[in-house]
Amino acid sequence: MKFSWRVLLLWTFPALVIGFFFWQGAFAGAPADMSKNTANTRMTYGRFLEYLDADRVTSVDLYEGGRTAIVEAIDPELDNRVQRVRVDLPTSAPELINKLKEKQVSFDAHPVRNDGAIWGLLGNLIFPILLITGLFFLFRRSSNLPGGPGQAMNFGKSRARFQMEAKTGIKFDDVAGIEEAKEELQEVVTFLKQPEKFTAVGARIPKGVLLVGPPGTGKTLLAKAIAGEAGVPFFSISGSEFVEMFVGVGASRVRDLFKKAKDNAPCIIFIDEIDAVGRQRGAGIGGGNDEREQTLNQLLTEMDGFEGNTGIIIIAATNRPDVLDAALLRPGRFDRQVIVDAPDIKGRLEILKVHARNKKLDKSVSLDAIARRTPGFTGADLANLLNEAAILTARRRKEGITLTEIDDAVDRVVAGMEGTPLVDSKSKRLIAYHEVGHALVGTLLKDHDQMQKVTLIPRGQAQGLTWFLPSDEQGLISRSQLKARITGALGGRAAEDVIFGSAEVTTGAGNDLQQVTNMARQMVTRFGMSDLGPLSLESQMGEVFLGRDWMTRSEYSEAIAARIDAQVRTIVEECYQKAKQIMREHRSAMDRLVDLLIEKETIDGNEFRQIVAEYTDVPEKPQYVPTL
């Protein structure tokens, strides 16, 4: 269990308070010399006087200024033995001394000692000292915590993490799949290490490099590699750490950050997620955010104001460059914008090689095959893929990762966890026809992507899945390919309609219809692939950014809107009729495939195509072989 000073002090303070009052009560009023002259029994004052008159008292010791006496008396009830008793004397008994003298009784008066006062004084001093000491240690520890009392004076200080030589453990060799971005950033490292190589020919060191790309492509990893390669002081901070609820704090932190950077130049400042602080000014409905805009203004001034920042290179990362302020993106502030996009098949293969270094792969596993099967995967996706495969291998108690674990890991990453297999019922048969409909249309259409496998094993929200692989890295998609994809997506609904009738179609095609509508509408409004002609009628931005585009979105008349709707319906209806025609013409092949799918629950793409080839010709589709 982790030791906590707070818990110790929390329990110590009540114990100190209780112990202090007990101690005070124990020592307040009891003279020190009474501890040695005590009596086990007490005697009343009247009985003491009777014993005195009867000459049975032999000696008397007076304590506490005459308020208490220890008496030695002969007790006749105890065979005339001497007994020591305690007597509480009244305060108004001046005749007692005279009477003791008359009876010739030996008596002695003991003075009052000040031990109680001394202990009381010590107790009154010790407790406040202990309390102050405990509070000192408590506040000292809490001042080191974020937001603690000791942080009040550092509220406007930069929270950037500083490393004199950033030993991140990551070099450029550990970053794969983004070679163009690496080349750009290697020049930045050379600028820092050998600036004279560039200044000799009049080149100026770039002030800022903006890394742009979707999440998971390796922007932060590149920044760590630059820090590991450069060997110069490295400041790292997130854009959200500048902005606070108090106006002016973010600007103060920017000033403090650049002041520290100037003292350690040449150095690198890395700002992750810069869109948190660098959004366009005045872009909100009803005005912008004063604190964020002041912080951005200060950042703009520090990057390229009247005072230069020689030797300071700023590297920032974002996946939303469209929302950044134009003044931030101009040359002189961010001189370079490096695109860190999702890797192609060659890049994916290199990334897989990096992440497979510490994995035990079976000899049958081909990284090239994995790279071909994972189009659109980012570096983070591929790392997660191999990690999931390793977890499945350990769970199944195998010595190495095989293709089975790789396939299951791909399915899990893309579609979700595997569910409970369906029992043989009407619902299972309907789902089988739905999935075979997708696979059959995709197999028989020449322009459709290659079908990889069809399965009835539920994953995520889907009760069945059909997997397709693109034939190449499709940066551009033709009109025939788009219509083939729409037809393939409608294959499931078409199978339900042909086999079970229009009254028995289900909600299973809901997601398919959303994709179909979206693709058909983009063909009409963005790509100019309809009778409306080559017109772009809608912006590529999917949503309004803080009111900036509220009044500037593309507008068209109601007549054009009606024609757009008509063209979308025409495209979808044409593709749907095509899918139904394929179902009717290949009913026997479909029935056989459904029976086989219900029996095996998964059919591989090659086996599927072999069965279809027994009934009709299967068009040849190009296989993408990368140049490595």
C-alpha positions as CSV (number, residue, x, y, z in Angstrom):
1,M,0.0,0.0,0.0
2,K,1.3,3.4,-0.9
3,F,2.3,5.6,2.1
4,S,0.3,8.8,2.3
5,W,1.3,11.8,4.5
6,R,-2.2,13.1,4.2
7,V,-3.7,10.0,5.7
8,L,-1.1,10.0,8.5
9,L,-1.8,13.6,9.4
10,L,-5.6,13.1,9.2
11,W,-5.4,10.4,11.9
12,T,-2.6,12.1,13.9
13,F,-4.3,15.5,14.6
14,P,-7.4,14.1,16.4
15,A,-5.1,11.8,18.5
16,L,-3.0,14.7,19.5
17,V,-6.0,16.8,20.5
18,I,-7.5,14.0,22.6
19,G,-4.1,13.1,24.2
20,F,-3.4,16.7,25.0
21,F,-6.6,17.1,27.0
22,F,-6.1,13.8,28.8
23,W,-2.6,14.9,29.7
24,Q,-3.7,18.2,31.0
25,G,-6.3,16.6,33.2
26,A,-3.8,14.1,34.6
27,F,-1.1,16.7,35.6
28,A,-3.2,19.7,36.4
29,G,-3.5,20.1,40.2
30,A,-1.7,17.0,41.6
31,P,1.5,18.1,43.4
32,A,4.6,16.1,42.7
33,D,5.3,15.2,46.4
34,M,1.9,13.7,46.9
35,S,2.9,10.8,44.7
36,K,5.3,9.5,47.5
37,N,3.0,10.2,50.5
38,T,-0.3,8.7,49.7
39,A,-2.8,6.8,51.8
40,N,-5.1,4.0,50.8
41,T,-8.0,5.1,53.1
42,R,-9.7,8.4,53.9
43,M,-10.9,9.8,57.2
44,T,-13.4,12.4,57.8
45,Y,-12.4,15.6,59.5
46,G,-14.7,15.0,62.5
47,R,-13.3,11.5,63.1
48,F,-9.8,13.0,62.8
49,L,-10.7,15.4,65.7
50,E,-12.0,12.5,67.8
51,Y,-8.8,10.6,67.3
52,L,-6.9,13.8,68.1
53,D,-8.8,14.3,71.4
54,A,-8.2,10.6,72.3
55,D,-4.4,11.0,71.8
56,R,-4.4,8.5,69.0
57,V,-2.8,10.7,66.4
58,T,1.0,10.4,66.2
59,S,2.0,12.6,63.3
60,V,0.4,14.9,60.7
61,D,1.9,16.0,57.3
62,L,0.1,19.0,55.7
63,Y,-0.1,19.4,51.9
64,E,-1.6,21.8,49.4
65,G,-1.4,24.8,51.7
66,G,-3.2,23.1,54.6
67,R,-6.1,21.6,52.5
68,T,-5.0,18.0,52.7
69,A,-3.2,16.0,55.5
70,I,-1.7,12.6,55.7
71,V,-2.3,11.4,59.3
72,E,-0.7,8.5,61.2
73,A,-3.1,7.3,63.8
74,I,-3.5,4.3,66.2
75,D,-6.6,2.4,65.3
76,P,-8.1,0.4,68.1
77,E,-10.1,-1.6,65.7
78,L,-6.9,-2.9,64.2
79,D,-5.2,-4.0,67.4
80,N,-3.8,-0.5,68.0
81,R,-1.7,-0.6,64.9
82,V,-0.6,2.6,63.2
83,Q,-2.6,3.4,60.1
84,R,-1.9,6.1,57.4
85,V,-5.1,7.9,56.3
86,R,-5.9,11.0,54.2
87,V,-7.9,13.8,55.7
88,D,-9.4,16.7,53.7
89,L,-9.1,19.7,56.0
90,P,-11.5,22.7,55.9
91,T,-10.1,26.0,54.8
92,S,-11.3,27.8,57.9
93,A,-9.7,25.8,60.7
94,P,-7.0,28.0,62.3
95,E,-7.3,26.3,65.7
96,L,-6.0,23.0,64.3
97,I,-2.4,24.0,64.6
98,N,-2.8,25.1,68.2
99,K,-4.6,21.9,69.0
100,L,-1.8,19.8,67.5
101,K,0.7,21.8,69.6
102,E,-1.4,21.2,72.7
103,K,-1.5,17.4,72.1
104,Q,2.2,17.5,71.3
105,V,1.6,15.8,67.9
106,S,4.4,15.9,65.5
107,F,3.4,17.8,62.3
108,D,5.0,19.2,59.3
109,A,3.8,21.5,56.5
110,H,5.0,20.7,53.0
111,P,5.2,23.7,50.5
112,V,3.2,23.6,47.2
113,R,5.4,22.8,44.2
114,N,4.9,24.4,40.8
115,D,5.3,21.2,38.7
116,G,1.7,21.4,37.5
117,A,2.2,24.9,36.2
118,I,5.3,23.9,34.4
119,W,3.6,20.9,32.8
120,G,0.7,23.0,31.8
121,L,2.9,25.6,30.2
122,L,4.8,22.9,28.3
123,G,1.5,21.3,27.2
124,N,0.2,24.7,26.0
125,L,3.4,25.1,23.9
126,I,3.8,21.6,22.6
127,F,0.4,21.3,21.0
128,P,0.5,24.4,18.9
129,I,4.0,23.5,17.8
130,L,2.9,20.0,16.7
131,L,-0.2,21.5,14.9
132,I,1.9,24.1,13.0
133,T,4.5,21.5,12.1
134,G,1.8,19.2,10.7
135,L,0.1,21.9,8.7
136,F,3.5,22.9,7.3
137,F,4.2,19.4,6.0
138,L,0.6,19.1,4.7
139,F,0.8,22.4,2.7
140,R,4.3,21.6,1.5
141,R,3.1,18.3,-0.1
142,S,-0.1,19.8,-1.5
143,S,1.8,22.7,-3.1
144,N,3.5,20.2,-5.4
145,L,0.2,19.0,-6.8
146,P,-1.4,20.6,-9.8
147,G,-3.8,23.3,-8.6
148,G,-2.5,23.2,-5.1
149,P,-2.1,26.3,-2.9
150,G,1.6,26.7,-3.8
151,Q,0.6,26.9,-7.5
152,A,-1.2,30.2,-7.0
153,M,1.9,32.2,-7.7
154,N,2.7,30.0,-10.8
155,F,-0.7,30.4,-12.4
156,G,0.6,32.3,-15.4
157,K,3.7,30.1,-15.8
158,S,4.0,27.8,-18.8
159,R,3.2,24.1,-18.2
160,A,5.4,22.9,-21.0
161,R,7.4,19.8,-20.2
162,F,11.1,20.5,-20.7
163,Q,13.9,18.1,-21.5
164,M,17.4,19.4,-22.0
165,E,18.1,16.4,-24.3
166,A,14.9,14.6,-25.1
167,K,15.7,11.0,-24.8
168,T,12.4,9.7,-26.2
169,G,13.9,6.4,-27.3
170,I,12.5,7.0,-30.8
171,K,14.5,7.7,-33.9
172,F,13.6,8.2,-37.5
173,D,14.3,4.6,-38.1
174,D,11.4,3.7,-35.8
175,V,9.0,5.8,-37.9
176,A,7.8,4.0,-41.1
177,G,5.2,4.5,-43.8
178,I,5.5,8.3,-44.1
179,E,8.8,8.7,-45.9
180,E,7.9,12.1,-47.5
181,A,7.2,13.6,-44.1
182,K,10.4,12.1,-42.7
183,E,12.4,13.8,-45.4
184,E,10.9,17.2,-44.7
185,L,11.6,16.8,-40.9
186,Q,15.1,15.5,-41.4
187,E,15.9,18.8,-42.9
188,V,14.7,20.5,-39.7
189,V,17.1,18.3,-37.6
190,T,19.9,19.3,-40.0
191,F,19.0,23.0,-39.5
192,L,19.4,22.6,-35.8
193,K,22.6,20.5,-35.9
194,Q,24.4,22.3,-38.9
195,P,22.8,25.7,-39.5
196,E,25.9,27.0,-41.2
197,K,25.3,24.5,-44.1
198,F,22.2,26.5,-45.0
199,T,23.0,30.0,-43.9
200,A,26.1,29.9,-46.1
201,V,24.0,30.0,-49.2
202,G,21.5,32.5,-47.7
203,A,18.8,29.9,-46.6
204,R,16.7,30.9,-43.6
205,I,15.8,28.4,-40.9
206,P,12.1,27.7,-41.0
207,K,10.2,29.0,-38.0
208,G,7.4,26.5,-37.9
209,V,6.4,23.2,-39.2
210,L,2.7,22.1,-39.1
211,L,2.0,18.4,-39.2
212,V,-1.4,17.8,-40.8
213,G,-3.2,14.5,-41.0
214,P,-6.0,12.3,-39.6
215,P,-5.7,10.8,-36.1
216,G,-3.3,7.9,-35.7
217,T,-1.0,8.6,-38.7
218,G,2.0,9.3,-36.5
219,K,2.2,13.1,-36.1
220,T,3.2,12.9,-32.4
221,L,5.5,10.0,-33.1
222,L,7.3,12.2,-35.7
223,A,7.7,14.9,-33.1
224,K,9.3,12.4,-30.7
225,A,11.6,11.2,-33.4
226,I,12.7,14.8,-34.1
227,A,13.4,15.3,-30.4
228,G,15.4,12.1,-30.2
229,E,17.4,12.9,-33.3
230,A,18.1,16.6,-32.8
231,G,19.7,16.4,-29.3
232,V,18.6,19.9,-28.5
233,P,16.3,21.2,-25.7
234,F,12.8,20.2,-26.3
235,F,9.5,21.7,-25.0
236,S,6.3,19.8,-25.4
237,I,2.8,21.1,-24.6
238,S,-0.8,20.6,-25.6
239,G,-2.8,23.4,-27.1
240,S,-5.5,23.0,-24.4
241,E,-3.0,23.7,-21.6
242,F,-2.8,27.4,-22.7
243,V,-6.4,28.2,-22.3
244,E,-8.0,28.8,-18.9
245,M,-11.2,30.4,-17.7
246,F,-9.4,33.6,-16.7
247,V,-8.7,36.0,-19.5
248,G,-4.9,36.7,-19.9
249,V,-3.6,33.5,-18.3
250,G,-3.1,31.8,-21.7
251,A,-1.2,34.8,-23.1
252,S,1.0,34.9,-20.0
253,R,1.8,31.2,-20.4
254,V,2.8,31.8,-24.1
255,R,5.1,34.6,-23.1
256,D,6.7,32.5,-20.4
257,L,7.1,29.5,-22.8
258,F,8.9,31.6,-25.4
259,K,11.1,33.3,-22.7
260,K,12.3,29.9,-21.6
261,A,12.8,28.8,-25.2
262,K,15.0,31.9,-25.9
263,D,17.1,31.1,-22.9
264,N,17.7,27.6,-24.2
265,A,18.0,28.3,-28.0
266,P,18.5,26.5,-30.3
267,C,15.5,24.4,-29.3
268,I,12.2,22.8,-30.4
269,I,8.7,23.7,-29.2
270,F,6.1,21.0,-29.9
271,I,2.5,22.0,-29.6
272,D,0.1,19.1,-29.9
273,E,-3.5,19.6,-31.0
274,I,-2.9,23.3,-31.8
275,D,-6.5,23.7,-33.1
276,A,-7.5,24.0,-29.4
277,V,-5.8,27.4,-29.3
278,G,-5.4,28.4,-33.0
279,R,-9.0,28.4,-34.2
280,Q,-10.2,31.3,-36.3
281,R,-10.8,34.5,-34.4
282,G,-14.4,35.7,-34.3
283,A,-15.8,32.6,-35.9
284,G,-18.4,31.8,-33.2
285,I,-22.0,32.7,-33.3
286,G,-22.3,35.9,-31.3
287,G,-18.5,36.5,-31.1
288,G,-15.4,34.5,-30.2
289,N,-13.8,33.4,-27.0
290,D,-11.8,36.3,-25.5
291,E,-9.3,34.2,-23.6
292,R,-8.6,31.9,-26.6
293,E,-8.2,34.8,-29.0
294,Q,-5.9,36.7,-26.7
295,T,-3.8,33.6,-26.4
296,L,-3.7,33.2,-30.1
297,N,-2.7,36.8,-30.6
298,Q,0.2,36.4,-28.2
299,L,1.2,33.2,-30.0
300,L,1.2,35.0,-33.4
301,T,3.3,37.9,-31.9
302,E,5.8,35.5,-30.4
303,M,6.2,33.5,-33.6
304,D,6.7,36.4,-35.9
305,G,6.6,39.8,-34.3
306,F,9.0,42.7,-33.9
307,E,11.4,40.5,-32.0
308,G,12.6,37.4,-33.8
309,N,13.0,34.0,-32.3
310,T,16.4,32.9,-33.6
311,G,17.0,29.2,-33.2
312,I,13.5,28.3,-32.0
313,I,11.6,25.9,-34.3
314,I,7.9,25.3,-33.6
315,I,6.4,22.0,-34.6
316,A,2.6,21.7,-34.2
317,A,0.2,18.9,-35.0
318,T,-3.5,19.0,-35.9
319,N,-6.1,16.9,-37.7
320,R,-8.3,19.9,-38.4
321,P,-6.3,22.4,-40.5
322,D,-9.5,23.9,-41.9
323,V,-10.4,25.6,-38.6
324,L,-7.0,27.3,-38.0
325,D,-6.6,31.0,-38.3
326,A,-5.2,32.2,-41.6
327,A,-2.6,34.4,-39.8
328,L,-1.2,31.3,-38.1
329,L,-0.7,29.5,-41.4
330,R,1.1,32.1,-43.3
331,P,4.8,31.9,-44.2
332,G,6.9,33.3,-41.5
333,R,5.0,31.5,-38.8
334,F,4.4,28.0,-40.1
335,D,6.6,28.0,-43.2
336,R,5.9,24.4,-43.9
337,Q,2.8,22.2,-43.8
338,V,3.7,18.5,-43.9
339,I,0.9,16.2,-44.8
340,V,1.0,13.0,-42.7
341,D,-1.7,10.9,-44.4
342,A,-2.7,7.3,-44.1
343,P,0.0,5.1,-45.5
344,D,-0.2,3.2,-48.8
345,I,0.4,-0.5,-49.1
346,K,4.2,0.0,-49.2
347,G,4.0,2.2,-46.1
348,R,1.7,-0.3,-44.3
349,L,4.2,-3.0,-45.0
350,E,7.0,-1.0,-43.5
351,I,4.9,-0.1,-40.4
352,L,4.1,-3.8,-39.9
353,K,7.8,-4.6,-40.0
354,V,8.5,-2.1,-37.3
355,H,5.7,-3.4,-35.0
356,A,6.4,-7.0,-35.7
357,R,10.0,-6.8,-34.3
358,N,8.9,-8.0,-30.8
359,K,6.1,-10.3,-32.0
360,K,6.5,-14.0,-32.5
361,L,5.1,-14.6,-36.0
362,D,4.5,-18.0,-37.5
363,K,6.4,-18.8,-40.6
364,S,3.1,-18.9,-42.6
365,V,2.3,-15.3,-41.8
366,S,3.0,-12.9,-44.7
367,L,3.2,-9.2,-43.8
368,D,2.6,-8.4,-47.4
369,A,-0.7,-10.2,-47.3
370,I,-1.7,-8.3,-44.1
371,A,-0.7,-5.0,-45.8
372,R,-2.9,-5.8,-48.8
373,R,-5.9,-6.6,-46.5
374,T,-5.7,-3.4,-44.5
375,P,-6.4,-0.5,-46.9
376,G,-7.1,2.7,-45.0
377,F,-5.4,1.6,-41.8
378,T,-3.2,4.1,-40.1
379,G,-0.1,3.4,-38.2
380,A,-2.0,3.3,-34.9
381,D,-4.5,0.9,-36.4
382,L,-1.8,-1.5,-37.6
383,A,-0.1,-1.4,-34.2
384,N,-3.4,-2.2,-32.5
385,L,-4.0,-5.0,-35.1
386,L,-0.8,-6.8,-34.3
387,N,-1.3,-6.3,-30.5
388,E,-4.8,-7.8,-30.8
389,A,-3.4,-10.8,-32.7
390,A,-0.8,-11.3,-30.0
391,I,-3.5,-11.2,-27.3
392,L,-5.6,-13.8,-29.2
393,T,-2.5,-16.0,-29.6
394,A,-1.8,-15.9,-25.8
395,R,-5.4,-16.6,-25.1
396,R,-5.4,-19.6,-27.3
397,R,-2.0,-20.8,-25.9
398,K,-0.2,-20.8,-29.2
399,E,3.6,-20.3,-29.5
400,G,3.3,-17.9,-32.5
401,I,0.9,-15.6,-34.2
402,T,-0.8,-17.4,-37.2
403,L,-3.0,-16.2,-40.1
404,T,-6.1,-17.2,-38.1
405,E,-5.3,-14.8,-35.3
406,I,-4.5,-12.0,-37.9
407,D,-7.8,-12.5,-39.6
408,D,-9.7,-12.5,-36.3
409,A,-7.8,-9.4,-35.2
410,V,-8.7,-7.6,-38.4
411,D,-12.4,-8.5,-38.0
412,R,-12.3,-7.4,-34.4
413,V,-10.6,-4.0,-35.1
414,V,-12.9,-3.2,-38.0
415,A,-16.3,-4.7,-36.9
416,G,-16.0,-5.3,-33.2
417,M,-16.0,-8.3,-30.8
418,E,-17.3,-11.6,-31.9
419,G,-20.8,-12.5,-30.7
420,T,-22.7,-15.7,-30.1
421,P,-23.3,-17.7,-33.3
422,L,-26.9,-17.7,-34.5
423,V,-29.0,-20.9,-34.1
424,D,-30.4,-22.5,-37.2
425,S,-33.7,-20.7,-37.6
426,K,-35.7,-18.6,-40.1
427,S,-33.8,-15.5,-39.0
428,K,-30.4,-17.2,-39.6
429,R,-31.6,-18.2,-43.1
430,L,-32.8,-14.7,-43.9
431,I,-29.5,-13.2,-42.8
432,A,-27.7,-15.8,-44.9
433,Y,-29.6,-14.7,-48.0
434,H,-28.9,-11.1,-47.2
435,E,-25.1,-11.6,-47.0
436,V,-25.0,-13.9,-50.0
437,G,-26.8,-11.2,-51.9
438,H,-24.1,-8.7,-51.2
439,A,-21.4,-11.3,-52.0
440,L,-23.0,-12.5,-55.2
441,V,-23.5,-9.0,-56.7
442,G,-19.9,-8.0,-55.7
443,T,-18.6,-11.2,-57.4
444,L,-20.5,-10.8,-60.7
445,L,-20.0,-7.1,-61.2
446,K,-16.7,-6.4,-63.0
447,D,-16.2,-3.0,-61.5
448,H,-16.9,-4.1,-57.9
449,D,-14.1,-4.7,-55.4
450,Q,-13.0,-8.3,-54.8
451,M,-15.0,-10.3,-52.3
452,Q,-12.8,-11.7,-49.5
453,K,-15.2,-13.6,-47.3
454,V,-18.8,-13.8,-46.1
455,T,-19.7,-14.9,-42.6
456,L,-22.7,-15.3,-40.3
457,I,-20.7,-14.8,-37.1
458,P,-22.1,-11.7,-35.4
459,R,-19.6,-8.9,-34.7
460,G,-20.6,-5.6,-33.0
461,Q,-24.1,-4.6,-34.1
462,A,-24.0,-6.7,-37.3
463,Q,-25.5,-10.1,-37.4
464,G,-23.5,-11.0,-40.6
465,L,-20.7,-9.5,-42.6
466,T,-19.4,-9.5,-46.2
467,W,-15.8,-8.3,-46.6
468,F,-14.5,-6.7,-49.8
469,L,-10.9,-5.7,-50.7
470,P,-10.1,-3.0,-53.2
471,S,-8.1,-4.1,-56.2
472,D,-5.7,-1.1,-55.8
473,E,-5.0,2.0,-53.8
474,Q,-8.0,3.9,-55.0
475,G,-7.3,7.6,-54.9
476,L,-9.7,8.2,-57.8
477,I,-13.0,6.3,-58.2
478,S,-14.8,6.1,-61.5
479,R,-18.5,6.4,-62.1
480,S,-18.9,2.7,-62.9
481,Q,-17.1,1.8,-59.7
482,L,-19.5,4.0,-57.6
483,K,-22.5,2.5,-59.3
484,A,-21.1,-1.0,-58.7
485,R,-20.7,-0.3,-55.0
486,I,-24.2,1.1,-54.8
487,T,-25.5,-2.1,-56.5
488,G,-23.5,-4.3,-54.2
489,A,-24.8,-2.5,-51.1
490,L,-28.4,-3.0,-52.4
491,G,-27.7,-6.7,-53.0
492,G,-28.9,-7.7,-49.5
493,R,-32.2,-5.9,-49.7
494,A,-32.6,-7.3,-53.3
495,A,-32.1,-10.8,-52.1
496,E,-34.7,-10.4,-49.3
497,D,-37.2,-8.9,-51.9
498,V,-36.7,-11.7,-54.5
499,I,-36.6,-14.7,-52.1
500,F,-39.2,-13.7,-49.4
501,G,-41.3,-11.0,-51.1
502,S,-41.6,-7.3,-50.6
503,A,-43.8,-7.8,-47.5
504,E,-41.0,-9.7,-45.7
505,V,-38.1,-7.3,-46.2
506,T,-36.4,-6.5,-42.9
507,T,-34.6,-3.6,-41.2
508,G,-31.3,-5.3,-41.8
509,A,-30.5,-3.1,-44.8
510,G,-30.8,0.2,-42.8
511,N,-27.1,0.9,-42.8
512,D,-26.7,-0.2,-46.4
513,L,-29.4,2.3,-47.5
514,Q,-27.6,5.1,-45.6
515,Q,-24.4,4.4,-47.5
516,V,-26.3,4.1,-50.8
517,T,-28.1,7.4,-50.4
518,N,-24.8,9.2,-49.4
519,M,-22.9,7.8,-52.4
520,A,-25.7,8.6,-54.9
521,R,-26.1,12.1,-53.5
522,Q,-22.4,12.8,-53.8
523,M,-22.4,11.6,-57.4
524,V,-25.1,14.2,-58.1
525,T,-24.0,17.2,-56.0
526,R,-20.2,16.9,-55.7
527,F,-18.8,14.8,-58.6
528,G,-21.1,15.9,-61.4
529,M,-22.0,12.3,-62.4
530,S,-25.7,12.9,-63.3
531,D,-27.9,14.6,-65.9
532,L,-27.5,17.9,-64.0
533,G,-24.0,18.2,-65.6
534,P,-20.6,18.9,-64.1
535,L,-21.7,21.0,-61.2
536,S,-20.7,21.1,-57.6
537,L,-23.8,22.0,-55.7
538,E,-22.8,21.3,-52.1
539,S,-19.7,22.1,-50.1
540,Q,-17.4,19.3,-49.1
541,M,-17.6,20.4,-45.4
542,G,-20.0,18.1,-43.6
543,E,-20.9,20.5,-40.8
544,V,-21.1,24.1,-39.8
545,F,-17.9,25.3,-38.0
546,L,-19.0,27.6,-35.2
547,G,-21.3,29.7,-37.4
548,R,-18.5,30.6,-39.9
549,D,-20.3,28.9,-42.7
550,W,-23.8,29.6,-41.5
551,M,-24.5,32.2,-44.2
552,T,-21.9,31.1,-46.8
553,R,-23.1,27.6,-47.6
554,S,-23.9,26.7,-51.3
555,E,-27.4,27.7,-52.2
556,Y,-29.6,26.6,-55.1
557,S,-33.2,27.0,-56.1
558,E,-36.0,24.7,-55.1
559,A,-36.3,23.5,-58.7
560,I,-32.7,22.4,-58.6
561,A,-33.2,20.7,-55.2
562,A,-36.1,18.7,-56.7
563,R,-34.0,17.7,-59.7
564,I,-31.2,16.5,-57.3
565,D,-33.7,14.4,-55.4
566,A,-35.0,12.9,-58.7
567,Q,-31.5,12.1,-59.9
568,V,-30.6,10.4,-56.6
569,R,-33.7,8.3,-56.8
570,T,-33.0,7.4,-60.4
571,I,-29.5,6.2,-59.7
572,V,-30.6,4.2,-56.7
573,E,-33.6,2.7,-58.5
574,E,-31.5,1.7,-61.5
575,C,-28.9,0.0,-59.3
576,Y,-31.6,-1.8,-57.2
577,Q,-33.3,-3.2,-60.3
578,K,-29.8,-4.4,-61.5
579,A,-29.3,-6.2,-58.2
580,K,-32.7,-7.9,-58.3
581,Q,-32.0,-9.0,-61.9
582,I,-28.8,-10.7,-60.7
583,M,-30.7,-12.4,-57.9
584,R,-33.4,-13.8,-60.2
585,E,-30.9,-15.0,-62.9
586,H,-28.6,-16.8,-60.3
587,R,-31.2,-18.2,-57.9
588,S,-29.9,-21.8,-57.9
589,A,-26.3,-20.7,-57.2
590,M,-27.6,-18.4,-54.4
591,D,-29.6,-21.2,-52.8
592,R,-26.6,-23.5,-52.8
593,L,-24.4,-20.9,-51.3
594,V,-26.9,-20.1,-48.6
595,D,-27.1,-23.8,-47.5
596,L,-23.3,-23.9,-47.5
597,L,-23.0,-20.7,-45.5
598,I,-25.5,-21.9,-42.9
599,E,-23.5,-25.1,-42.5
600,K,-20.0,-23.6,-42.3
601,E,-20.9,-20.0,-41.1
602,T,-18.0,-18.6,-43.1
603,I,-17.1,-19.0,-46.8
604,D,-13.8,-17.8,-48.1
605,G,-13.7,-15.6,-51.3
606,N,-11.9,-18.2,-53.4
607,E,-14.4,-21.0,-52.5
608,F,-17.3,-18.7,-53.1
609,R,-16.0,-17.8,-56.6
610,Q,-15.4,-21.4,-57.5
611,I,-19.0,-22.3,-56.7
612,V,-20.4,-19.3,-58.6
613,A,-18.2,-20.3,-61.6
614,E,-20.0,-23.6,-61.8
615,Y,-23.2,-21.7,-62.8
616,T,-21.9,-18.7,-64.7
617,D,-18.8,-16.9,-65.9
618,V,-17.1,-14.9,-63.1
619,P,-15.5,-11.7,-64.5
620,E,-11.7,-11.4,-64.0
621,K,-10.8,-8.7,-61.6
622,P,-7.3,-7.2,-61.4
623,Q,-5.2,-8.2,-58.4
624,Y,-3.2,-5.4,-56.8
625,V,0.4,-6.3,-56.5
626,P,2.4,-3.5,-54.9
627,T,5.9,-2.5,-56.1
628,L,8.1,-2.9,-53.1
